[in-house]
Coordinates of C-alpha atoms in Angstrom, one line a residue:
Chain A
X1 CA 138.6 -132.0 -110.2
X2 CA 140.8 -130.6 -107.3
X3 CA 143.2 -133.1 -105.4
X4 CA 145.2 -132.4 -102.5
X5 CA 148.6 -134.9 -102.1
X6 CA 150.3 -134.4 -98.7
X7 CA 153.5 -135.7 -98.1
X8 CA 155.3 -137.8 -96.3
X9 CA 152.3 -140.2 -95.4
X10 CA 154.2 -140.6 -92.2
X11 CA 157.2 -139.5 -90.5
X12 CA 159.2 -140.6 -86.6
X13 CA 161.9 -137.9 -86.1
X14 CA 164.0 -137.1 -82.9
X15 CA 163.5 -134.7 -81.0
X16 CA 165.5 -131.5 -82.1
X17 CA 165.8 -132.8 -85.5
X18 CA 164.2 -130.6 -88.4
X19 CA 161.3 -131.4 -90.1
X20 CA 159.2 -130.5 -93.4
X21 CA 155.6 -131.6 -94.3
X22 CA 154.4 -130.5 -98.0
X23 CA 150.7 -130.4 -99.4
X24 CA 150.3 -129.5 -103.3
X25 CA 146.5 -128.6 -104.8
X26 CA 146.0 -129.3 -108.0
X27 CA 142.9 -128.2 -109.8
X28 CA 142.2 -125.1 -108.5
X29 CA 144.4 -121.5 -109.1
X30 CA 145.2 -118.9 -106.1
X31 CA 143.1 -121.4 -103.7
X32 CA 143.5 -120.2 -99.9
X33 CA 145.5 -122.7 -98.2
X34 CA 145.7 -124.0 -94.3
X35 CA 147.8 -126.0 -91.9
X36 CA 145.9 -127.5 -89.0
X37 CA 147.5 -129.8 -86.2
X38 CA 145.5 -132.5 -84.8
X39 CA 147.1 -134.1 -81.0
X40 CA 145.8 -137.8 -80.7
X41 CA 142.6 -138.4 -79.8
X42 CA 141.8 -134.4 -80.3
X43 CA 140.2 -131.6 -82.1
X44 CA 141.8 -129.7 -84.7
X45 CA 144.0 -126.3 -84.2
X46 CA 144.8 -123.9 -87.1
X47 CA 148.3 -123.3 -87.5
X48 CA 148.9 -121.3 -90.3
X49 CA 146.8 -119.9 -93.7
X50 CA 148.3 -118.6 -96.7
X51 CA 146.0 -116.5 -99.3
X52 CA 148.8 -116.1 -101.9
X53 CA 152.4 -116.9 -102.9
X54 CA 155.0 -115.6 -100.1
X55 CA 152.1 -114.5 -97.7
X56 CA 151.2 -116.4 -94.6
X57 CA 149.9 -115.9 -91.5
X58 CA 150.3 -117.5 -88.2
X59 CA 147.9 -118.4 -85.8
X60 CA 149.5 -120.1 -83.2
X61 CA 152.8 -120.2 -82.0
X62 CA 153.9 -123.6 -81.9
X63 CA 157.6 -123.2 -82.6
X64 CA 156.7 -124.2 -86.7
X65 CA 157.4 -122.1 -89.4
X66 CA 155.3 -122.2 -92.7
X67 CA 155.9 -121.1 -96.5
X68 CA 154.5 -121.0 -99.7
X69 CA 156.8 -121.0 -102.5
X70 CA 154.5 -121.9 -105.0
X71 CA 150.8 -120.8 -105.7
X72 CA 149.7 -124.7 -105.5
X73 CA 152.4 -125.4 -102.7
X74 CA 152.4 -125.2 -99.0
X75 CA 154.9 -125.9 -96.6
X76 CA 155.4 -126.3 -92.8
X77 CA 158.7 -126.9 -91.2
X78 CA 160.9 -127.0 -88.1
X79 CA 164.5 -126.8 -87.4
X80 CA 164.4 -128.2 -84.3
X81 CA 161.4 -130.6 -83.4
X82 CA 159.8 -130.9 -79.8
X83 CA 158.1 -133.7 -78.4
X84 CA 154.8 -132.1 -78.2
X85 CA 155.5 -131.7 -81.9
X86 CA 153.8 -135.3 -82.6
X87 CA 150.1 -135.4 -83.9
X88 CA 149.0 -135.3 -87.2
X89 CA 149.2 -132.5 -89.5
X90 CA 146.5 -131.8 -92.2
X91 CA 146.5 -129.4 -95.5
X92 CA 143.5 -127.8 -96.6
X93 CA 141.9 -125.6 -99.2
X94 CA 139.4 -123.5 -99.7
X95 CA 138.2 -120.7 -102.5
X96 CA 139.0 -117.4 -101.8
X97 CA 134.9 -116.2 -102.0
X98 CA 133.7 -119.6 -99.7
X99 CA 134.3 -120.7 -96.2
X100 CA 134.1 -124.5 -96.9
X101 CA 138.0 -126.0 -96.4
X102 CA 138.7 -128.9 -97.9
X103 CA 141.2 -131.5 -96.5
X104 CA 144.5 -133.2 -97.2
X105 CA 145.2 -137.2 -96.0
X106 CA 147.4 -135.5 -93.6
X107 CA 150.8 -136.5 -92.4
X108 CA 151.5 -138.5 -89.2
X109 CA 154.3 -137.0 -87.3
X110 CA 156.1 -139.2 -84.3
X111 CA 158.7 -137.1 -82.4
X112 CA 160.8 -139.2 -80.1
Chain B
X1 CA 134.7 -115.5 -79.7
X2 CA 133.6 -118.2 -81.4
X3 CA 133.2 -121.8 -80.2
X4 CA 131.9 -125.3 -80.4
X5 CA 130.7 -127.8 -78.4
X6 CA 129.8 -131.2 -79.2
X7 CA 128.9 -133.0 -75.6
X8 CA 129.2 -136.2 -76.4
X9 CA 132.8 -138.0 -76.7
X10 CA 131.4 -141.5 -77.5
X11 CA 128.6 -142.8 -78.8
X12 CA 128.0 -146.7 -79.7
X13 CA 124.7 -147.5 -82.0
X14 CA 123.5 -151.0 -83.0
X15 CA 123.7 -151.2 -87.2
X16 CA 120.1 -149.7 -88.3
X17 CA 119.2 -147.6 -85.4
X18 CA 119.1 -144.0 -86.0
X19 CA 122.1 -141.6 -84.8
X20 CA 122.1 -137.8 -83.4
X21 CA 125.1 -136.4 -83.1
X22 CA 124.8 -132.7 -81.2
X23 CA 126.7 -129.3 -81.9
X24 CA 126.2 -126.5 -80.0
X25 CA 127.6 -123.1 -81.1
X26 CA 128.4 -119.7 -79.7
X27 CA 128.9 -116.7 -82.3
X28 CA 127.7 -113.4 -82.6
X29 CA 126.0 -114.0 -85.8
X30 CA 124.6 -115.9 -88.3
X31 CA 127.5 -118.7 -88.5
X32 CA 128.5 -121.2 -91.6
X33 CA 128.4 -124.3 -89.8
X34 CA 130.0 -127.6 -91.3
X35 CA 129.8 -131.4 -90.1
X36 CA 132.9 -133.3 -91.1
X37 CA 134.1 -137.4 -90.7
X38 CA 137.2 -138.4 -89.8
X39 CA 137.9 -142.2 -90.5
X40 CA 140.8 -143.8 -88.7
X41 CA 144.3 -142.6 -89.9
X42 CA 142.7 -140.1 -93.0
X43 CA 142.0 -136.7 -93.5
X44 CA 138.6 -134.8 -92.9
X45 CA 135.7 -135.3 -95.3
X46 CA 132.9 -132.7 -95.4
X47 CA 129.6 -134.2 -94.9
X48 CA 127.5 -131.2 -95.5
X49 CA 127.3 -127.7 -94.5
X50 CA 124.9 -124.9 -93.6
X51 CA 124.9 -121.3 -95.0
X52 CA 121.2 -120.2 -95.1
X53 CA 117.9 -120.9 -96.3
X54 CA 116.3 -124.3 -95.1
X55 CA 118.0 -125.1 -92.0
X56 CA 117.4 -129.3 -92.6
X57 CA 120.8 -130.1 -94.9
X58 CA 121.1 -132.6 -96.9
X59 CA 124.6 -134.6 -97.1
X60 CA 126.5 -137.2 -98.5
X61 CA 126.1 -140.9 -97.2
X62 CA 122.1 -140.0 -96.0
X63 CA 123.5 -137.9 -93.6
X64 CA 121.1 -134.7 -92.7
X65 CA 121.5 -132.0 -90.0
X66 CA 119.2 -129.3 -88.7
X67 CA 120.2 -125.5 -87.9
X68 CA 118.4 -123.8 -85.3
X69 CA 118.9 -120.6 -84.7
X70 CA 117.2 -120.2 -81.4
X71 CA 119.0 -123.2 -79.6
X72 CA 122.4 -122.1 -81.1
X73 CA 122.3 -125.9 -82.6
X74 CA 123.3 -128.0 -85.3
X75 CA 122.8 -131.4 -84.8
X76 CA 123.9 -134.2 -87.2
X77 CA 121.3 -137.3 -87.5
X78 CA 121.2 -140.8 -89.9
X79 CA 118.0 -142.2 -89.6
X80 CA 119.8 -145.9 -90.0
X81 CA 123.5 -146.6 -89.5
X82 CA 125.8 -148.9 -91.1
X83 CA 128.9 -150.4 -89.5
X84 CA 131.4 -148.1 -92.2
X85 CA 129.9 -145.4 -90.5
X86 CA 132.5 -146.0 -87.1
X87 CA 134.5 -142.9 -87.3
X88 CA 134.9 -139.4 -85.1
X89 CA 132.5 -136.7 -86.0
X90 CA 133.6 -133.0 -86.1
X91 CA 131.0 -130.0 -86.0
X92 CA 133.2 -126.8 -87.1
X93 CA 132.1 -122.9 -87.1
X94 CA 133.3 -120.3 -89.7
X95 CA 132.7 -116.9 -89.2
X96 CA 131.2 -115.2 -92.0
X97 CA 134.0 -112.3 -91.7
X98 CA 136.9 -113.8 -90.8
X99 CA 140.4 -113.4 -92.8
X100 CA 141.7 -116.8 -94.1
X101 CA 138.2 -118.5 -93.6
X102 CA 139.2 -120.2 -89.9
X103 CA 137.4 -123.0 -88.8
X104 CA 136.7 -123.3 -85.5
X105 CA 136.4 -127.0 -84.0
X106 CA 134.6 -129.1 -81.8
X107 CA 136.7 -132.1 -79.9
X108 CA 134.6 -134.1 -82.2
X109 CA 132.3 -137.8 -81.6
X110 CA 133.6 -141.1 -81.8
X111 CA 131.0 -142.8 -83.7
X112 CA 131.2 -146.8 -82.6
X113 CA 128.3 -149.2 -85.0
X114 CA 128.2 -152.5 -83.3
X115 CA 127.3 -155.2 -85.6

């Protein structure tokens, strides 16, 4: 079975401090990966989707940045966090033939 | 462009009565529309989805929702609710086309069950 481990669980930074959010899938080979940001209380925005090692794309400019090093690893990162920065940051997967993503625990994220 | 709309922010329920949650959508054509659940402080769980074929879904938990074509719809219903079933509701659109399968979101129902 496929799991999806995002880490940290939780995170407060200051602002302009860097961050880094990780998500690992195991299970499932060359899977499609995604970064979605989710503000309090709000809907979900897609960040970023990577469909192989060293390729991803942005969708949004949020001042984040986004790698994958690794075919079961995906990254997102900052060097210099912003207040509007805080929400809470979910990984997801999907096969590269479906359209159903499947979705991390996600990572809290407190900038202040 | 694509987009979702789910009307309702709230909705409260007394445990056993029957919930409808509503999704409208706008796309161009034939959409893969997904319900998910969000309980507080986790990740998104997929409840069921729609592709083709019978437009009444099935999903986990007793959860069904019916796709209609001709009122751009998708509409999530339990015939009888338990309290575990407080959580925010999120009807999503993918396009059938689209690079990197996006999902596009609703802002989602908060799903209150009074005892």
């Amino acid at each position: 079975a496929q799991t999806i481990h995002q880490w940290p669980v939780a995170e407060i930074k200051a602002v302009g401090s860097p961050l880094s959010l990780g998500c690992t899938i195991k299970g499932k080979s060359s899977p499609n990966l995604y970064w979605y940001w989710q503000a309090t209380g709000g809907t979900l925005q897609q960040l970023f989707y990577s469909i192989t090692v060293g390729q991803v794309e942005s969708v949004v400019q949020l001042n984040l940045s986004a790698s994958r090093p690794k075919d079961d690893q995906f990254i997102l990162s900052t060097e210099k966090l912003l207040l509007s920065h805080s929400g809470f940051y979910l990984c997801a997967w999907s096969l590269d033939s479906g359209n159903t993503l499947y979705f991390g625990e996600g990572s809290r994220l407190i900038v202040v | 462009a694509q987009s979702v709309t789910q009307p309702d922010a709230r909705v409260t329920v007394s445990e056993g009565a029957s919930l409808q949650l509503r999704c409208k959508y706008s796309y161009s054509a034939t959409p893969y529309l997904f319900w998910y659940v969000q309980y507080p402080r986790q990740g998104l769980q997929l409840l069921l989805k729609y592709y083709s074929g019978d437009p009444v879904v099935q999903g986990v938990n007793s959860f069904e929702a019916e796709f209609s074509k001709s009122n751009s719809s998708f509409h999530l219903q339990k015939a009888s609710v338990h309290w575990s079933d407080s959580a925010v509701y999120f009807c999503a659109l993918s396009s059938t086309n689209s690079a990197g399968n996006k999902l596009t979101f609703g802002i989602g129902t908060r799903v209150l069950v009074r005892p």
